[in-house]
Short mmCIF file of C-alpha atoms in Angstrom, two decimals:
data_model
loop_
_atom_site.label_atom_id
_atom_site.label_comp_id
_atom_site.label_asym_id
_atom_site.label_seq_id
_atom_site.Cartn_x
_atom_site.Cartn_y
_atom_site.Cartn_z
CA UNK A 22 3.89 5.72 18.29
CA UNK A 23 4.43 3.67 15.03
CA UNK A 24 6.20 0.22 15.60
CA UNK A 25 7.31 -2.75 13.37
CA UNK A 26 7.99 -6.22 13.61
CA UNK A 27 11.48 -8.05 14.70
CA UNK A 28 14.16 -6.42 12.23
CA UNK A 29 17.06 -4.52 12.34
CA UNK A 30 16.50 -0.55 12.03
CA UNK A 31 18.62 0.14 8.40
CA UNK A 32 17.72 3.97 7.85
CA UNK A 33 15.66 6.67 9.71
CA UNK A 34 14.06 8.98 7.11
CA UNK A 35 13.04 11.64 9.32
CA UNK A 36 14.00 13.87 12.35
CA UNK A 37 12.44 15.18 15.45
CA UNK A 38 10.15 17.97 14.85
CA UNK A 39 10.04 17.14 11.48
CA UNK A 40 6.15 17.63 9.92
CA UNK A 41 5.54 14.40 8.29
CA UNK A 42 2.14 12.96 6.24
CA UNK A 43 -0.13 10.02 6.63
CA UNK A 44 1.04 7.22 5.69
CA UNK A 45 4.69 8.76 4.72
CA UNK A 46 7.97 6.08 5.24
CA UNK A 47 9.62 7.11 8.67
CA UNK A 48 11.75 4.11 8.76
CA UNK A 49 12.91 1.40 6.38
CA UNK A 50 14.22 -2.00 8.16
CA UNK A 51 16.81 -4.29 7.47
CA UNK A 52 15.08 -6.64 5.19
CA UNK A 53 13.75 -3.79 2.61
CA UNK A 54 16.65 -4.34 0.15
CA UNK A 55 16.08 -8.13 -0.56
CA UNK A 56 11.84 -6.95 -0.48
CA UNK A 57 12.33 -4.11 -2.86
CA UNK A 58 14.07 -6.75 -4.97
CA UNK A 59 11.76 -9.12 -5.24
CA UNK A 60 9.14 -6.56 -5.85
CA UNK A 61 10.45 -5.44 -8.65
CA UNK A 62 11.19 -8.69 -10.10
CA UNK A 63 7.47 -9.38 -9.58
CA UNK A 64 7.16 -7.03 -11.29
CA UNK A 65 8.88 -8.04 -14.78
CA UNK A 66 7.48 -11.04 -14.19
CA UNK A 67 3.76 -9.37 -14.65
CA UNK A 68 4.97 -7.58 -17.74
CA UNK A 69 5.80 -10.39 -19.52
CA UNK A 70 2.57 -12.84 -18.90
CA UNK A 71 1.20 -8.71 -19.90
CA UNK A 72 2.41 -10.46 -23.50
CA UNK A 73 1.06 -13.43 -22.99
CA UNK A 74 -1.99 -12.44 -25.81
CA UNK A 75 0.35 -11.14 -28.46
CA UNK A 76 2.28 -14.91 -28.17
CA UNK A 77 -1.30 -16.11 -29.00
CA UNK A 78 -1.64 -13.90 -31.86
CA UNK A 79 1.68 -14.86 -32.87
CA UNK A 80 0.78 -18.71 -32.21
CA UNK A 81 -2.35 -18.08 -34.38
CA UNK A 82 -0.47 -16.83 -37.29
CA UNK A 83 1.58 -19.45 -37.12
CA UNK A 84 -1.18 -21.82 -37.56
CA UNK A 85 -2.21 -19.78 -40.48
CA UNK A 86 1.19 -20.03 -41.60
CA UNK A 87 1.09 -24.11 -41.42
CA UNK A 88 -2.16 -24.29 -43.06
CA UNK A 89 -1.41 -22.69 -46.08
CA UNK A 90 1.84 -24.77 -46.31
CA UNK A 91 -0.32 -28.15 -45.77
CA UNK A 92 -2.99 -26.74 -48.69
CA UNK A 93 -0.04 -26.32 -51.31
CA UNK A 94 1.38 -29.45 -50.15
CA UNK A 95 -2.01 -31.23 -50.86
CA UNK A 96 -2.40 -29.59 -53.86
CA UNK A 97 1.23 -30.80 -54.89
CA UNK A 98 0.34 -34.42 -54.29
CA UNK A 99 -2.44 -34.01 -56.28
CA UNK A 100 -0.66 -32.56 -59.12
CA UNK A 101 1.91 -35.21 -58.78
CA UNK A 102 -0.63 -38.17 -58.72
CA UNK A 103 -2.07 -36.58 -62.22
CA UNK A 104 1.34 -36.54 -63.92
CA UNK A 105 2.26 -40.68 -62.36
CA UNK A 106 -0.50 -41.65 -63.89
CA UNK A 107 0.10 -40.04 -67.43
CA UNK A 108 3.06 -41.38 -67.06
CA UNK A 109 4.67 -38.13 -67.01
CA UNK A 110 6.51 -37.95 -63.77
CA UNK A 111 8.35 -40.89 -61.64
CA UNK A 112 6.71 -42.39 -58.74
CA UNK A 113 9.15 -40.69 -56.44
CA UNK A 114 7.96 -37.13 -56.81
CA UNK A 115 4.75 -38.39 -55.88
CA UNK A 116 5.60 -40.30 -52.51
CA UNK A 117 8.24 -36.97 -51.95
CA UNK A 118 4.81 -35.03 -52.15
CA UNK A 119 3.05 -37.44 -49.84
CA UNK A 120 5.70 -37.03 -47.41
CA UNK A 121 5.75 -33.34 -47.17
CA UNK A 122 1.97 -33.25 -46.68
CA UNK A 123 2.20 -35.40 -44.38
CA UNK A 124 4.97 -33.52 -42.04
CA UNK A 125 2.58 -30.28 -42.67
CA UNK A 126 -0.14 -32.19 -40.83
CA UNK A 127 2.12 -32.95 -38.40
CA UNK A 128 3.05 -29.58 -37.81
CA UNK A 129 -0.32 -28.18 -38.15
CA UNK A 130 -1.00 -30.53 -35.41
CA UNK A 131 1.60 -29.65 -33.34
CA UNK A 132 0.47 -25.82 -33.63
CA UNK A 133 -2.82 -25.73 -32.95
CA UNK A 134 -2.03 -27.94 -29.80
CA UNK A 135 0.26 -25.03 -28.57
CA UNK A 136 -2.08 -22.50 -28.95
CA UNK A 137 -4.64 -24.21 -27.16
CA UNK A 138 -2.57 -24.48 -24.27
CA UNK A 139 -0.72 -20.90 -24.51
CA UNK A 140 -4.81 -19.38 -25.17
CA UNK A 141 -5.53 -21.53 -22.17
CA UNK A 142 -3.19 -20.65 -19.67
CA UNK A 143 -2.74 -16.76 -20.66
CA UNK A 144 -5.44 -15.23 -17.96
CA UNK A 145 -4.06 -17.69 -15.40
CA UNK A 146 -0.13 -16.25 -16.20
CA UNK A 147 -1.99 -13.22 -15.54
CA UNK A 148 -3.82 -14.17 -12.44
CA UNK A 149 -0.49 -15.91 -10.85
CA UNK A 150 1.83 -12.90 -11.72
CA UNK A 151 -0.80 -10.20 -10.26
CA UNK A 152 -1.18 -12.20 -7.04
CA UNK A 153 2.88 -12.50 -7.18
CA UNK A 154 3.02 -8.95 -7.24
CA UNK A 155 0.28 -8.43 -4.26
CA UNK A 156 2.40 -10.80 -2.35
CA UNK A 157 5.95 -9.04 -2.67
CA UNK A 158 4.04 -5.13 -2.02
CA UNK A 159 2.86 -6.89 1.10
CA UNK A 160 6.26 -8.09 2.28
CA UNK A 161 8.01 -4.64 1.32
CA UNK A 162 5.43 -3.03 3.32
CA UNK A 163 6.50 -4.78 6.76
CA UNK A 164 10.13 -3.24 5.76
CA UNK A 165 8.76 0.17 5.91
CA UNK A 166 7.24 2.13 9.12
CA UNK A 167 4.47 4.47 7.99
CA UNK A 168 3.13 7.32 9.61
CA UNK A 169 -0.85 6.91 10.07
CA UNK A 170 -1.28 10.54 10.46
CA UNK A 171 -0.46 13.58 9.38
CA UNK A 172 1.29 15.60 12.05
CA UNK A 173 5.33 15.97 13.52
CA UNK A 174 7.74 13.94 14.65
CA UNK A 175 7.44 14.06 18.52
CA UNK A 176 10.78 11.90 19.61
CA UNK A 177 12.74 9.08 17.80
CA UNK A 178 12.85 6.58 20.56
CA UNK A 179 15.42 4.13 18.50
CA UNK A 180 18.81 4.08 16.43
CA UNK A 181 19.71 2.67 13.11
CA UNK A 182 20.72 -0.49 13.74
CA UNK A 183 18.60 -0.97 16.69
CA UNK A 184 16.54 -4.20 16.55
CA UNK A 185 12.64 -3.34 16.77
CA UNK A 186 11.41 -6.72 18.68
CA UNK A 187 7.79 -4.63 18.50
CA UNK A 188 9.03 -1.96 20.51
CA UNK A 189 7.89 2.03 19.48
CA UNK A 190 10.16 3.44 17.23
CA UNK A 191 8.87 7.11 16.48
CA UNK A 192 6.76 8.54 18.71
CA UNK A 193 3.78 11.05 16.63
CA UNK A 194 1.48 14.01 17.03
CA UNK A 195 -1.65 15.23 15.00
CA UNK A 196 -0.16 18.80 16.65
CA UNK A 197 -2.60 20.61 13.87
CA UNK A 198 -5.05 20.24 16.36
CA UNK A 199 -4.10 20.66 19.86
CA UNK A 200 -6.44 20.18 22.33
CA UNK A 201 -5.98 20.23 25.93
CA UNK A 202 -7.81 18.47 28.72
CA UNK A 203 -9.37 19.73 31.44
CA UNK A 204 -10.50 18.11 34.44
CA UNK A 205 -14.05 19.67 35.99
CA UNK A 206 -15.71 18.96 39.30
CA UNK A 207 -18.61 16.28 38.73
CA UNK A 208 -21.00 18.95 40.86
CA UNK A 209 -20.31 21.41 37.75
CA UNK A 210 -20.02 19.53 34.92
CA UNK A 211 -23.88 20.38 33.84
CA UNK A 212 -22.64 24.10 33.52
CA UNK A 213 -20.21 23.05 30.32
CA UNK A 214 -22.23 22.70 26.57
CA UNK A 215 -19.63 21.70 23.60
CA UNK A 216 -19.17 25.00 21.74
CA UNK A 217 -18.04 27.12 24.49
CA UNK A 218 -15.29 29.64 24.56
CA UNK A 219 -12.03 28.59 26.37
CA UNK A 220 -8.86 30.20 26.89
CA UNK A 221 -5.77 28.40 27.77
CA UNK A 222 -2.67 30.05 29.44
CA UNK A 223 1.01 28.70 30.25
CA UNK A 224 3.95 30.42 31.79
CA UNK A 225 5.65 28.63 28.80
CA UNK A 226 3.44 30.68 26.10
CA UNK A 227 3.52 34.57 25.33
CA UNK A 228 0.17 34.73 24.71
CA UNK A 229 -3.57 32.75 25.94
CA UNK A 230 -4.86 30.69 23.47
CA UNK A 231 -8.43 30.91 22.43
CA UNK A 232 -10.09 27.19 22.08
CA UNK A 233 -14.12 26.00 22.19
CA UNK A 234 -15.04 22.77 23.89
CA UNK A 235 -15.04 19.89 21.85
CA UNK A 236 -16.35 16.82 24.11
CA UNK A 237 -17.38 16.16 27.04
CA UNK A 238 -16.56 12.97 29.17
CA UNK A 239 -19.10 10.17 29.99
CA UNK A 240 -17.26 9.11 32.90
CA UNK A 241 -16.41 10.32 36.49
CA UNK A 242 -12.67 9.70 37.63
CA UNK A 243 -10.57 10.97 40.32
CA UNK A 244 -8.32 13.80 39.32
CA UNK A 245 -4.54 13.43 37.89
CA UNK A 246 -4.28 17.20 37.21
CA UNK A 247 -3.02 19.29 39.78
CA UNK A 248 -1.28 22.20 38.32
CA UNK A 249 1.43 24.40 39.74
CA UNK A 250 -0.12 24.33 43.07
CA UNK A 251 0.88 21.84 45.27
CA UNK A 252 -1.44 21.96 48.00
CA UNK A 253 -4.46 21.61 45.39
CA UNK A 254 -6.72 19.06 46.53
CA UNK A 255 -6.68 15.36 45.57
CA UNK A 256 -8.78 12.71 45.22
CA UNK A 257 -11.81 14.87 43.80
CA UNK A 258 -14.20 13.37 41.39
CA UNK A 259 -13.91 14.96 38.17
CA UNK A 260 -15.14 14.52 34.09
CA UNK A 261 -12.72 15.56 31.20
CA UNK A 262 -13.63 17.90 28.79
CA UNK A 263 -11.47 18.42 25.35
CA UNK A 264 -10.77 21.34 24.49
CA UNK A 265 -10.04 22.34 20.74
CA UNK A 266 -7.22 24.97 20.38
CA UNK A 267 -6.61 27.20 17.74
CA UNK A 268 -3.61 27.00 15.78
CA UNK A 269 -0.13 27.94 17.30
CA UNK A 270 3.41 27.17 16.22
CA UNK A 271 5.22 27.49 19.01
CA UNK A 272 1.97 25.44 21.25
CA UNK A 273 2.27 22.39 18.12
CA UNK A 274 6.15 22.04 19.85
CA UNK A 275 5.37 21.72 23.36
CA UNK A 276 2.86 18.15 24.11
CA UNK A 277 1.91 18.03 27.37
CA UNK A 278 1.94 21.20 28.30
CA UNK A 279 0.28 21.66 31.38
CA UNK A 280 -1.14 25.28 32.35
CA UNK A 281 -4.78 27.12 33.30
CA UNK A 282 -7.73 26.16 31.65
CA UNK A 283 -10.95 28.75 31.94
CA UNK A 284 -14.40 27.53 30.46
CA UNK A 285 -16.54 30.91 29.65
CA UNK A 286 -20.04 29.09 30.85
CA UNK A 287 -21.93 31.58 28.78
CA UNK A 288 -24.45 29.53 26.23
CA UNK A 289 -22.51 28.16 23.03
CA UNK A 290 -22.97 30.95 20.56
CA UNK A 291 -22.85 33.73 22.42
CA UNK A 292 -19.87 36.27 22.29
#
């Protein structure tokens, strides 16, 4: 059966008898809206710190940018100091030149602090938006009730808008491969080999069904099964043995079938 936390039940994705994949949504829960939301904004968020290194490219070309603004001012002031001291040019174009260099240091300054910090912080922007998105997949996921096999739908034991409280709220079968159980006498048991032929039978099927044993208990139990006779004895100490069934469509619909199991005791192999 596949279960899920407290919630509300908000959609059931599949019906009974419906054939259904591993790990497949069978049921999304109340709270997947506001999860899938966040998700996705997660998401965005991860794409942009994905930019982070082209806004330190663009931070570095800005410092380029500065520099060359801070070598022509130089170069003005400079120039400017020549012509004072021919006499050529007033003393204000000179301390105007001063100034500017001086605000391009400033700048320059200013620049290649913030591209320290931006070339500092970009792979842990990255780290923090990658774990936000590993968070909000792991909360959507306890919205959503995935099958762990792949098989059918047996029975949908809730409703939409059912709370879950833990309780089972599809009930599954791997009916691909049907195998039935069959109890035999402890005294016998050391007659059955895995591999042998089997045939199953049921009032409820058309036809036998051929099948080859596929394990063999360790343990001795009493036995549970007693068929469609009603004065078969009880309380007799018995092993299970699995038998693998070949495929059937109309068998896959029918778990827990009971009917007739014979084990042909001839060695494994042999027709």
């Amino acid at each position: 059966s596949a279960a899920a936390s407290s919630d509300v039940i908000q959609q059931i994705l599949v019906e009974e008898g419906s054939n259904i994949l591993s790990e497949q949504v069978l049921v999304l829960l109340g709270s997947y809206p506001l999860r899938a939301a966040e998700l996705e904004a997660a998401r965005i968020s991860l794409e942009r710190a994905q930019l982070e290194p082209l806004e330190v490219e663009a931070q570095r070309a800005r410092v380029r940018a500065v520099e060359a603004e801070l070598d022509y001012a130089r170069e003005e002031v400079t120039s400017q100091e020549g012509l004072s001291r021919k006499g050529f040019s007033a003393g204000k174009e000179f301390r105007d030149a001063q100034l500017q260099a001086r605000r391009a240091e400033e700048r320059l300054h200013e620049s290649k602090a913030l591209l320290e910090r931006r070339s500092a912080d970009v792979e842990l922007v990255l780290r923090e938006a990658q774990n936000r998105v590993i968070q909000a997949e792991a909360r959507m996921a306890s919205t959503m009730i995935k099958s762990p096999i792949n098989g059918r739908v047996l029975r949908l034991l809730m409703k939409e808008g059912e709370r879950v409280d833990m309780n089972p709220v599809v009930s599954l079968g791997a009916t691909q491969n049907m195998v039935a159980v069959a109890e035999v006498h402890a005294n016998e048991i050391r007659l059955v080999e895995i591999g042998q032929r089997a045939t199953f039978t049921s009032p409820a099927l058309p036809d036998p069904l051929e099948g080859k044993v596929a394990s063999i208990g360790e343990m001795i139990f009493g036995n549970s099964v007693t068929g469609e006779d009603p004065t078969a004895p009880r309380g007799l100490r018995v092993v299970q043995v699995r038998i693998l069934l070949e495929e059937n469509e109309l068998a896959e619909r029918m778990t827990n079938l009971e009917g007739q199991l014979r084990i042909h005791l001839e060695p494994a192999g042999e027709p």
